[in-house]
Amino acid sequence: MSLPQIIFVASGILVIIVGLSRFGFNGRKAQRWIKLIGVVPTQILYVVIGIALIVIAFTVNLGTI
């Protein structure tokens, strides 16, 4: 694994953990999403973004970045 892949996978895992544990939901951006769509959809959004980061790490050629 290259360094960009490791960074993308680590950030994806971190985003999934934040989404599942609600840690960091007190921030302004998270509060805006919670008011707009609710708590559970916000958690699902975090998990989907985390999975997308992990998928990007293995599908996109990150050696050119």
PDB file of C-alpha atoms in Angstrom:
ATOM      1  CA  MET A   1       0.000   0.000   0.000  1.00  0.00           C
ATOM      2  CA  SER A   2       1.204   3.450  -0.825  1.00  0.00           C
ATOM      3  CA  LEU A   3       1.110   6.364   1.583  1.00  0.00           C
ATOM      4  CA  PRO A   4      -1.950   8.025  -0.038  1.00  0.00           C
ATOM      5  CA  GLN A   5      -3.859   4.725   0.194  1.00  0.00           C
ATOM      6  CA  ILE A   6      -2.995   4.398   3.870  1.00  0.00           C
ATOM      7  CA  ILE A   7      -4.152   7.978   4.484  1.00  0.00           C
ATOM      8  CA  PHE A   8      -7.455   7.420   2.656  1.00  0.00           C
ATOM      9  CA  VAL A   9      -8.157   4.132   4.457  1.00  0.00           C
ATOM     10  CA  ALA A  10      -7.274   5.619   7.859  1.00  0.00           C
ATOM     11  CA  SER A  11      -9.457   8.668   7.282  1.00  0.00           C
ATOM     12  CA  GLY A  12     -12.307   6.454   6.054  1.00  0.00           C
ATOM     13  CA  ILE A  13     -12.115   4.307   9.168  1.00  0.00           C
ATOM     14  CA  LEU A  14     -11.991   7.424  11.356  1.00  0.00           C
ATOM     15  CA  VAL A  15     -15.064   8.900   9.648  1.00  0.00           C
ATOM     16  CA  ILE A  16     -16.957   5.614  10.118  1.00  0.00           C
ATOM     17  CA  ILE A  17     -16.019   5.522  13.815  1.00  0.00           C
ATOM     18  CA  VAL A  18     -17.145   9.133  14.267  1.00  0.00           C
ATOM     19  CA  GLY A  19     -20.432   8.347  12.531  1.00  0.00           C
ATOM     20  CA  LEU A  20     -21.165   5.266  14.601  1.00  0.00           C
ATOM     21  CA  SER A  21     -20.124   6.710  17.960  1.00  0.00           C
ATOM     22  CA  ARG A  22     -21.564  10.219  17.443  1.00  0.00           C
ATOM     23  CA  PHE A  23     -18.218  11.559  18.658  1.00  0.00           C
ATOM     24  CA  GLY A  24     -17.792  15.028  17.193  1.00  0.00           C
ATOM     25  CA  PHE A  25     -21.497  15.639  16.584  1.00  0.00           C
ATOM     26  CA  ASN A  26     -21.271  18.810  18.691  1.00  0.00           C
ATOM     27  CA  GLY A  27     -19.372  20.697  15.997  1.00  0.00           C
ATOM     28  CA  ARG A  28     -21.038  23.398  13.929  1.00  0.00           C
ATOM     29  CA  LYS A  29     -21.035  21.446  10.680  1.00  0.00           C
ATOM     30  CA  ALA A  30     -22.407  18.322  12.320  1.00  0.00           C
ATOM     31  CA  GLN A  31     -25.089  20.297  14.155  1.00  0.00           C
ATOM     32  CA  ARG A  32     -26.160  21.848  10.863  1.00  0.00           C
ATOM     33  CA  TRP A  33     -26.570  18.386   9.292  1.00  0.00           C
ATOM     34  CA  ILE A  34     -28.383  17.065  12.377  1.00  0.00           C
ATOM     35  CA  LYS A  35     -30.873  19.947  12.292  1.00  0.00           C
ATOM     36  CA  LEU A  36     -31.360  19.491   8.554  1.00  0.00           C
ATOM     37  CA  ILE A  37     -31.799  15.718   8.236  1.00  0.00           C
ATOM     38  CA  GLY A  38     -31.795  14.220  11.754  1.00  0.00           C
ATOM     39  CA  VAL A  39     -29.380  12.108  13.818  1.00  0.00           C
ATOM     40  CA  VAL A  40     -29.700   8.674  12.193  1.00  0.00           C
ATOM     41  CA  PRO A  41     -29.425   9.953   8.599  1.00  0.00           C
ATOM     42  CA  THR A  42     -26.372  11.963   9.663  1.00  0.00           C
ATOM     43  CA  GLN A  43     -24.793   8.797  11.065  1.00  0.00           C
ATOM     44  CA  ILE A  44     -25.585   6.953   7.834  1.00  0.00           C
ATOM     45  CA  LEU A  45     -24.053   9.823   5.847  1.00  0.00           C
ATOM     46  CA  TYR A  46     -20.829   9.584   7.866  1.00  0.00           C
ATOM     47  CA  VAL A  47     -20.654   5.814   7.309  1.00  0.00           C
ATOM     48  CA  VAL A  48     -21.280   6.193   3.559  1.00  0.00           C
ATOM     49  CA  ILE A  49     -18.579   8.864   3.272  1.00  0.00           C
ATOM     50  CA  GLY A  50     -16.153   6.630   5.192  1.00  0.00           C
ATOM     51  CA  ILE A  51     -16.874   3.675   2.918  1.00  0.00           C
ATOM     52  CA  ALA A  52     -16.461   5.926  -0.125  1.00  0.00           C
ATOM     53  CA  LEU A  53     -13.018   7.031   1.092  1.00  0.00           C
ATOM     54  CA  ILE A  54     -11.950   3.409   1.529  1.00  0.00           C
ATOM     55  CA  VAL A  55     -13.270   2.464  -1.928  1.00  0.00           C
ATOM     56  CA  ILE A  56     -11.475   5.439  -3.483  1.00  0.00           C
ATOM     57  CA  ALA A  57      -8.240   4.304  -1.859  1.00  0.00           C
ATOM     58  CA  PHE A  58      -8.331   1.045  -3.806  1.00  0.00           C
ATOM     59  CA  THR A  59      -9.953   2.074  -7.098  1.00  0.00           C
ATOM     60  CA  VAL A  60      -8.377   5.421  -7.995  1.00  0.00           C
ATOM     61  CA  ASN A  61      -4.726   5.589  -8.994  1.00  0.00           C
ATOM     62  CA  LEU A  62      -3.475   7.649  -6.059  1.00  0.00           C
ATOM     63  CA  GLY A  63       0.117   7.525  -7.251  1.00  0.00           C
ATOM     64  CA  THR A  64      -0.514  10.540  -9.467  1.00  0.00           C
ATOM     65  CA  ILE A  65      -1.795  12.739  -6.636  1.00  0.00           C
TER      66      ILE A  65
END
